[in-house]
Short mmCIF file of C-alpha atoms in Angstrom, two decimals:
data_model
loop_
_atom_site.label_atom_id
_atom_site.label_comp_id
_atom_site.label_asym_id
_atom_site.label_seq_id
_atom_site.Cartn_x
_atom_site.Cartn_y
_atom_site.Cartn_z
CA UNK A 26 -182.81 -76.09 42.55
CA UNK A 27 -186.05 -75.54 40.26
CA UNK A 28 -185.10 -75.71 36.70
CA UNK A 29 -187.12 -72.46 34.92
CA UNK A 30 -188.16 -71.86 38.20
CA UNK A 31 -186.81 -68.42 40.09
CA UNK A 32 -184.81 -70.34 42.05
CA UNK A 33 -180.45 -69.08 41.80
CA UNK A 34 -177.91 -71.28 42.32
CA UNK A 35 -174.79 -70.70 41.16
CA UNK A 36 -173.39 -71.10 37.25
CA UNK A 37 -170.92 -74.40 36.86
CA UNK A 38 -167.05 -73.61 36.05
CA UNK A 39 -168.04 -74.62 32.57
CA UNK A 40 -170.76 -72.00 32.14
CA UNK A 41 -168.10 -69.38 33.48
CA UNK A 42 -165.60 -70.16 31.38
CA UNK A 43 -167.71 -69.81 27.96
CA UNK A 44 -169.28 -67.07 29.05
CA UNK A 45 -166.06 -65.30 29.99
CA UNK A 46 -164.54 -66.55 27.01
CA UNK A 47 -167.34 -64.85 25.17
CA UNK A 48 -166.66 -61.36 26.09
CA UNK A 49 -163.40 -61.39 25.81
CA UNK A 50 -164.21 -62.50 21.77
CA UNK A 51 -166.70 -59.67 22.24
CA UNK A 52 -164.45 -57.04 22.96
CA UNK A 53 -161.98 -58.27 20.29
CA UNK A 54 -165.01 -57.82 17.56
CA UNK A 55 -165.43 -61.63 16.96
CA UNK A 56 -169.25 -62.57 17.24
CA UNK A 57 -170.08 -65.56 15.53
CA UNK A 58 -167.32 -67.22 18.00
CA UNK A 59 -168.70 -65.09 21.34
CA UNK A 60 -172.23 -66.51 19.79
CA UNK A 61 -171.10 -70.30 19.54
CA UNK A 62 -169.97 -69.74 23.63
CA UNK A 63 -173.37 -68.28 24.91
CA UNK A 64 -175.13 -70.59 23.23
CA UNK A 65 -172.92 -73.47 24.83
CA UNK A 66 -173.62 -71.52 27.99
CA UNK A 67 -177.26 -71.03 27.94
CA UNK A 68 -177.69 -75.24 27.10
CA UNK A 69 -175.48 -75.61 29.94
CA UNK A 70 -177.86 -72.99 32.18
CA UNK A 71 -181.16 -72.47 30.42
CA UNK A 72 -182.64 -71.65 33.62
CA UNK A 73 -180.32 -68.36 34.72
CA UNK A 74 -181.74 -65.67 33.36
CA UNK A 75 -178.01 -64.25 32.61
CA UNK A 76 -177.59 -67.33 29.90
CA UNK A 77 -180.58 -65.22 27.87
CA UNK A 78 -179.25 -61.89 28.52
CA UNK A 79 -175.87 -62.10 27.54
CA UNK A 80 -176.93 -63.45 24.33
CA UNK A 81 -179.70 -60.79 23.70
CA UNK A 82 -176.89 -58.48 24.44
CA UNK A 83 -174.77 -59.78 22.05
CA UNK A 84 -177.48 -60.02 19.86
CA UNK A 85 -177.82 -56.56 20.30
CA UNK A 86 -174.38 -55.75 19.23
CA UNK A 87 -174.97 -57.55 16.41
CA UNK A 88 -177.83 -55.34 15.80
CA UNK A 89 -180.04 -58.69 15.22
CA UNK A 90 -183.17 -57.65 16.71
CA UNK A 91 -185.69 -60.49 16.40
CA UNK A 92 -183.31 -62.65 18.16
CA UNK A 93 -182.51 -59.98 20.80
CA UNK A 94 -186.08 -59.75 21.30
CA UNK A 95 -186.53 -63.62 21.49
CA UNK A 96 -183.59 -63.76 23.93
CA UNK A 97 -184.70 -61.07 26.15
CA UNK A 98 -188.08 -62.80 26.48
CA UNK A 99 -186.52 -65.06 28.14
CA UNK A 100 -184.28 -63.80 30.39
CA UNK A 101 -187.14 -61.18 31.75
CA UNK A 102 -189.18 -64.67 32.39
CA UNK A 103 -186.69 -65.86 34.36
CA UNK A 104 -185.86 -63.12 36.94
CA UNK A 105 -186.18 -63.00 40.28
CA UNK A 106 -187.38 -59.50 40.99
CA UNK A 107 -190.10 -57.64 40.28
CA UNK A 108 -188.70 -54.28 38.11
CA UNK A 109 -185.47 -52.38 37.75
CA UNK A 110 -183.82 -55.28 35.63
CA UNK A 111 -181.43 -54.26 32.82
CA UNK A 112 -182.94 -57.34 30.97
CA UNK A 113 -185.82 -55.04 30.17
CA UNK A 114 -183.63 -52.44 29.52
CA UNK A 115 -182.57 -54.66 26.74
CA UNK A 116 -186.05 -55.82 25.58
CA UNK A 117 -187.20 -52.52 25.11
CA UNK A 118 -184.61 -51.71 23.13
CA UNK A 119 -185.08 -53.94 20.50
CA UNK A 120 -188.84 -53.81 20.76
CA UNK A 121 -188.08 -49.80 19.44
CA UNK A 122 -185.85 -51.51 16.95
CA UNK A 123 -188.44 -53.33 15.45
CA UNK A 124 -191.15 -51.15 16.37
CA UNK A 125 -193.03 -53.59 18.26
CA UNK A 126 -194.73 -51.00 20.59
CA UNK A 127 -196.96 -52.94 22.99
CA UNK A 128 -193.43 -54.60 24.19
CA UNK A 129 -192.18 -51.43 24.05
CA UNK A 130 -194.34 -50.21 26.52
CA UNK A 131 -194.32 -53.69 28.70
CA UNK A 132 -190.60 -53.36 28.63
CA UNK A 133 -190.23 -49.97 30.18
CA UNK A 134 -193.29 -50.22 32.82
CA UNK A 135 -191.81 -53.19 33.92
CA UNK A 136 -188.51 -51.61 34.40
CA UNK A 137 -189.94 -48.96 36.51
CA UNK A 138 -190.89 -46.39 33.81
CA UNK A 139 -194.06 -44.13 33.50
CA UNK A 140 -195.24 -44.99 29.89
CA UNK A 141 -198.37 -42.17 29.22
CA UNK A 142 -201.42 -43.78 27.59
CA UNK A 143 -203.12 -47.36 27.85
CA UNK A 144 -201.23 -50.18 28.63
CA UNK A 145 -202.57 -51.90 25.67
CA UNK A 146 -202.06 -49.45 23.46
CA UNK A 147 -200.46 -50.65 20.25
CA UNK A 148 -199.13 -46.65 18.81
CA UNK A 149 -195.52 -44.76 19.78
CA UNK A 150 -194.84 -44.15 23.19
CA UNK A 151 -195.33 -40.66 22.81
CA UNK A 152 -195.51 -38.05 25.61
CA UNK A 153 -192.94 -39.41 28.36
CA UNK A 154 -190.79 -35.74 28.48
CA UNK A 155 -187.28 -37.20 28.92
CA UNK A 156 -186.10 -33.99 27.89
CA UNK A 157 -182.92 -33.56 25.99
CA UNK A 158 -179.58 -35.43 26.19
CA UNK A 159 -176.32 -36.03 23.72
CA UNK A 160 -175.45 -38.85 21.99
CA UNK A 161 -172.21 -40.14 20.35
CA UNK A 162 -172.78 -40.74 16.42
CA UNK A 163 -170.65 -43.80 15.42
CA UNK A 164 -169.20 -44.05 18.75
CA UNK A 165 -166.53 -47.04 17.01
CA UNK A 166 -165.45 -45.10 14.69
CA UNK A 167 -165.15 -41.17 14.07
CA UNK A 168 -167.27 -40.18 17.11
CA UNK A 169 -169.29 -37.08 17.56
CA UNK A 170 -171.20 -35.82 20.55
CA UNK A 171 -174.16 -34.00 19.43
CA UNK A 172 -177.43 -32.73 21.20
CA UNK A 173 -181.14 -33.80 20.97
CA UNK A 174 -184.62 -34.47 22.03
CA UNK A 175 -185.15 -37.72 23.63
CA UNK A 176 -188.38 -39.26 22.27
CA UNK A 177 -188.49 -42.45 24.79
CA UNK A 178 -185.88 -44.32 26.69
CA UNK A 179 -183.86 -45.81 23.32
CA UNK A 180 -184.42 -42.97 20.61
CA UNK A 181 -182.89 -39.43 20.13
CA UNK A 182 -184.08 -37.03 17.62
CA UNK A 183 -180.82 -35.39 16.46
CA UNK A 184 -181.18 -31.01 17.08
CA UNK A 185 -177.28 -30.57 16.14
CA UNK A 186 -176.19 -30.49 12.75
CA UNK A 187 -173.64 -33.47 12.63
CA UNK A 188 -170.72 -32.58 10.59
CA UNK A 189 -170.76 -34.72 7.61
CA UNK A 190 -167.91 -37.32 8.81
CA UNK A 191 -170.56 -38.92 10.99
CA UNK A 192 -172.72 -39.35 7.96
CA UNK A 193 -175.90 -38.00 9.75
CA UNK A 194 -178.25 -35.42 9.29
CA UNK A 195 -180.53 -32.81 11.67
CA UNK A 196 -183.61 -34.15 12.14
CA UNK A 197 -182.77 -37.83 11.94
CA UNK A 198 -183.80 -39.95 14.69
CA UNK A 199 -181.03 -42.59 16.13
CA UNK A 200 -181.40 -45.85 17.85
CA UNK A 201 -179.28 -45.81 21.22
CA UNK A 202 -178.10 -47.89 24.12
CA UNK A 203 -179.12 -47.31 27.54
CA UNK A 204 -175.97 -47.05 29.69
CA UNK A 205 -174.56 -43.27 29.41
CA UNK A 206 -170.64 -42.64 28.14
CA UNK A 207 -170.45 -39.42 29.56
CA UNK A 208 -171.80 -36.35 30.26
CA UNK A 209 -172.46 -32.99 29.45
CA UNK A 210 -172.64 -29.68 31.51
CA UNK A 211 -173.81 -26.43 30.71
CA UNK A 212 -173.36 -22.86 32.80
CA UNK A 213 -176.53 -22.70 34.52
CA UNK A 214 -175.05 -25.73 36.13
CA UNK A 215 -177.53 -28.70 34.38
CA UNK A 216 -175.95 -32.29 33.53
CA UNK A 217 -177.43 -34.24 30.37
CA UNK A 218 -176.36 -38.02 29.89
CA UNK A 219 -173.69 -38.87 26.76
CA UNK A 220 -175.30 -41.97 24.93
CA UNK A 221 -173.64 -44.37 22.39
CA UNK A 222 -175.68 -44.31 19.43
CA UNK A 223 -176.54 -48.07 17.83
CA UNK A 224 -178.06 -47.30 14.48
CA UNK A 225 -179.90 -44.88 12.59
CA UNK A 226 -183.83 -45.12 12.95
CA UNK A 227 -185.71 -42.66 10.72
CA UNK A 228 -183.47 -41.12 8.02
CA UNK A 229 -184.36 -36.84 7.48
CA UNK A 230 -184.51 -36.01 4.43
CA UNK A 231 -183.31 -32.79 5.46
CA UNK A 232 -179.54 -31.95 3.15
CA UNK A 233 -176.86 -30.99 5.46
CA UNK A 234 -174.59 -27.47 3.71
CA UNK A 235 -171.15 -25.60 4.70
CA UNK A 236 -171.06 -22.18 4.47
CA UNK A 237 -168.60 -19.96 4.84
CA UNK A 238 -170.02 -16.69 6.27
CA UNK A 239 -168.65 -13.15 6.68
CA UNK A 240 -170.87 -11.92 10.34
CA UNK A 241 -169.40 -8.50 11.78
CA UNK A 242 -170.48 -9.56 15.05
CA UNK A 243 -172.16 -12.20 17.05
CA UNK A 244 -175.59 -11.08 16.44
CA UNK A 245 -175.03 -11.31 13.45
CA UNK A 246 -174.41 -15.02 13.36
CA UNK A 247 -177.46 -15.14 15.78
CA UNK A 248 -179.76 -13.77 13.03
CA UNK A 249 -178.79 -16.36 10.54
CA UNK A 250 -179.42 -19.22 13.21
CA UNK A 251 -182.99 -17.63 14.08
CA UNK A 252 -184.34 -16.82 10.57
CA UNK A 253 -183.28 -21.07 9.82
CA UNK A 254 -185.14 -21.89 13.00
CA UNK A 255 -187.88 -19.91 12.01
CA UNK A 256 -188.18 -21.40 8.48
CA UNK A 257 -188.73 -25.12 10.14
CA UNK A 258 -184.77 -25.74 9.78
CA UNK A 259 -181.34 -25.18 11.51
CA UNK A 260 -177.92 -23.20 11.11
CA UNK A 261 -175.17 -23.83 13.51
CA UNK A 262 -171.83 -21.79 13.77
CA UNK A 263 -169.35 -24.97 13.71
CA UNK A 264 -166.69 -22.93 14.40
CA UNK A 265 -167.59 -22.10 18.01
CA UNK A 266 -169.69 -25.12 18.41
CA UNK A 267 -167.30 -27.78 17.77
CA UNK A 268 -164.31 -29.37 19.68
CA UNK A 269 -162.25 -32.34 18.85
CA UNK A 270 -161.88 -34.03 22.22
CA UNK A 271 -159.95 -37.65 22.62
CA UNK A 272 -161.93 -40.58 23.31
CA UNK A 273 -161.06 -40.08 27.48
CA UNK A 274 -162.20 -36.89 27.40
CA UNK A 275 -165.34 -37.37 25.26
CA UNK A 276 -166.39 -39.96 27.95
CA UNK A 277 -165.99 -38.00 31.27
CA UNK A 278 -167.87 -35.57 32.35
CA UNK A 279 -167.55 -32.21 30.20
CA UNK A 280 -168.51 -28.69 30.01
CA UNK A 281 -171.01 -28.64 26.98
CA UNK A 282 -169.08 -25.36 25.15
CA UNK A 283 -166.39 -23.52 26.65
CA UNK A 284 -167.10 -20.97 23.90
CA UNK A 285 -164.59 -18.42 21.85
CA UNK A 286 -162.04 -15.85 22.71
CA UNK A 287 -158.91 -15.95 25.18
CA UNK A 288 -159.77 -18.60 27.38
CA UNK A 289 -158.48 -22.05 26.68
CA UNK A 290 -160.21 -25.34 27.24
CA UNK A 291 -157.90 -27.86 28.02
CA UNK A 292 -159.38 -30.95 26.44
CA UNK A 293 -159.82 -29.49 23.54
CA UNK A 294 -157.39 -31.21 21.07
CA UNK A 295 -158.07 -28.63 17.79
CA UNK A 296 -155.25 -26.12 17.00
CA UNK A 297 -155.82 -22.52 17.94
CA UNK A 298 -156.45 -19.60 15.82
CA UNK A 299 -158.16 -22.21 13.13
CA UNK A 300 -161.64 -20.93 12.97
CA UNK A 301 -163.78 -24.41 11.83
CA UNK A 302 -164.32 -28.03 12.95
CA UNK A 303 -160.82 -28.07 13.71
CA UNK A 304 -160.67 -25.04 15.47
CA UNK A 305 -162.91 -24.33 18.34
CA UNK A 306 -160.32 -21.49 20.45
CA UNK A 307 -159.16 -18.55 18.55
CA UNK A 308 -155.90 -16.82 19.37
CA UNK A 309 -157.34 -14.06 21.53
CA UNK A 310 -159.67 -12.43 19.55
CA UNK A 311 -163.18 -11.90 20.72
CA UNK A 312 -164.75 -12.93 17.90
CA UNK A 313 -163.98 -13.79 14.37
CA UNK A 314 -165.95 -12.54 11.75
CA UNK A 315 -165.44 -15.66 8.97
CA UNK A 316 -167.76 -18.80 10.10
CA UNK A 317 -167.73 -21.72 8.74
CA UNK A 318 -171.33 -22.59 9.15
CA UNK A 319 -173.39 -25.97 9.24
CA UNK A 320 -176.82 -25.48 7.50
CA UNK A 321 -179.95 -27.88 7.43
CA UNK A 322 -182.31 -27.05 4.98
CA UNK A 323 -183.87 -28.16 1.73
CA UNK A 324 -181.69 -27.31 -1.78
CA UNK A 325 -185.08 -24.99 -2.39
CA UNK A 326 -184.33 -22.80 0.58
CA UNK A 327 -180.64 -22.39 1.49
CA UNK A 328 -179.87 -20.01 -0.93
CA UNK A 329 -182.97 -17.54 -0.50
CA UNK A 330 -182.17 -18.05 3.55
CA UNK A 331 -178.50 -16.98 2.90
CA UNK A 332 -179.58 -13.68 0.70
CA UNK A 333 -182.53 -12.64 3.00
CA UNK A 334 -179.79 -13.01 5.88
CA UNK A 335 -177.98 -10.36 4.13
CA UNK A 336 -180.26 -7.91 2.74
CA UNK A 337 -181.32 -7.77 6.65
CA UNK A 338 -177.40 -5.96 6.96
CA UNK A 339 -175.76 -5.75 3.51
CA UNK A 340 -173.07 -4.23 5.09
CA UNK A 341 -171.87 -6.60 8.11
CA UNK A 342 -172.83 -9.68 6.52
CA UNK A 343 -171.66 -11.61 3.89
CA UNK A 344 -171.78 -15.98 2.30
CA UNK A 345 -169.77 -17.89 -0.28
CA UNK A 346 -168.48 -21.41 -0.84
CA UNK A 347 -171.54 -23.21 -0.25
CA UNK A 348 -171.76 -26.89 -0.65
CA UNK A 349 -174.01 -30.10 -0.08
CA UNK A 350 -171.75 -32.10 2.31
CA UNK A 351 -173.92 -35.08 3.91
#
């Protein structure tokens, strides 16, 4: 045995016992105890690179970063193969977290990752085209699955517009962990990753609005969420976009909208013939003219994209009740 040497053997009773003692406190919410026992455990094993990761992951969950990264540091110095390790997952996590971007980078080459630009480079990973992906806004609490643009291997940039229980906005970018809960599926047949969001990142200063909207038809709606996108911002037709789904279902592997009319998803948990967020079926209609509508866009501008939606067809389309929500 080579003490911080690469060398495995395996952990004592003792080290087993806090450490499964730990994430058992874990799961029951109780840190500062779980803490106490991986420290214990890593003075009992300094040189197993598990002693350091378990407490940068529960540093993690603590959402202490500097530690995490400290932690992590030393696990990756202590493993015994070359990339793939979760233990840089971890590290390059809470490198984003604190923005530390040279680590950033170290962290996800050396898990196996192509990182564009220098090695040395000290700005954003930018560039790596990870493509899009959902994650689960306060995933402990009331959870919502929305879409967006993954901007490296720990950030989303939220496309959606969360409904305002979650307490998030379109455009915000959100810190999350690197294990998928889930997945989504769309028709052409293409699965995107669920991930549990950690914290918020980069705030958007972007106001999220309800709006209940009269739209003949579906076109109509259509035009409303194209002249937003073509302003810089985003409208979303909650009522056909949103499902409330248990916490099972949320976390398998889902179709990513079974959309309106007769057919009847059956993980959807909403009541039917509610158009809304608590309403994603309808009772057999086609389509529904009243919306209620999510909009993102600044206090300046919802109101003139609302009327100019309307002059465009005076007489199919029609808005009232708006209201700042998040």
């Amino acid at each position: 045995m080579r003490i911080f040497g690469k060398g495995r053997h395996r952990p004592s009773a003792s080290w087993r016992q806090a450490t499964d003692r730990a994430f058992t406190l874990i799961g029951d919410g109780r840190y500062e105890d779980a803490g106490a026992l991986l420290t214990r455990a890593a003075d009992l094993e300094p040189w197993l690179s598990e002693s350091w990761f378990n407490l940068a992951l529960l540093h993690k969950f603590r959402h202490d970063w500097e530690q995490a990264r400290a932690a992590g540091l030393r696990a990756v110095a202590l493993l015994d193969r070359d990339t793939g390790a979760p233990d840089w997952w971890n590290v390059g996590i809470a490198a984003t977290a604190l923005q530390d971007w040279p680590l950033a980078r170290r962290a996800w080459q050396a898990y196996g990752l192509r990182v564009p630009g220098a090695a040395n480079d000290s700005g954003e990973p930018v560039g790596m085209d990870l493509g899009s992906a959902a994650v689960r806004l306060s995933p402990e609490g009331e959870a919502e699955v929305v879409w967006g643009r993954r901007l490296d291997p720990a950030r989303i940039e939220v496309l959606s517009i969360p409904l305002p229980s979650s307490g998030r906005r379109w455009g915000e970018v959100v810190l999350h962990d690197g294990v998928p809960h889930g997945e989504r599926t769309t028709a052409a047949g293409h699965t995107y990753p669920v991930f549990d969001e950690i914290e918020l990142w980069a705030p958007s200063p972007v106001p999220t609005w309800v709006v209940l909207l009269e739209a003949a038809t579906e076109s109509d709606r259509d035009a409303l969420e194209q002249l937003a996108a073509d302003a810089g911002f985003a409208a979303e037709d909650w009522s056909s976009s949103v499902r409330l789904l248990c916490r099972m279902c949320s976390e398998s592997r889902m179709p990513s909208d079974e959309g309106d009319g007769e057919h009847l998803d059956p993980h959807d948990h909403s009541e039917p013939g509610h158009p809304g967020p608590l309403g994603h079926r309808t009772d057999g209609q086609l389509w529904v003219p009243e919306r209620e509508c999510g909009l993102a866009a600044p206090a300046s501008l919802v109101r003139g994209l609302l009327d100019g939606w309307v002059a465009d067809s005076p007489d199919s389309r029609d808005w009232r009740d708006l209201e700042e929500v998040c």
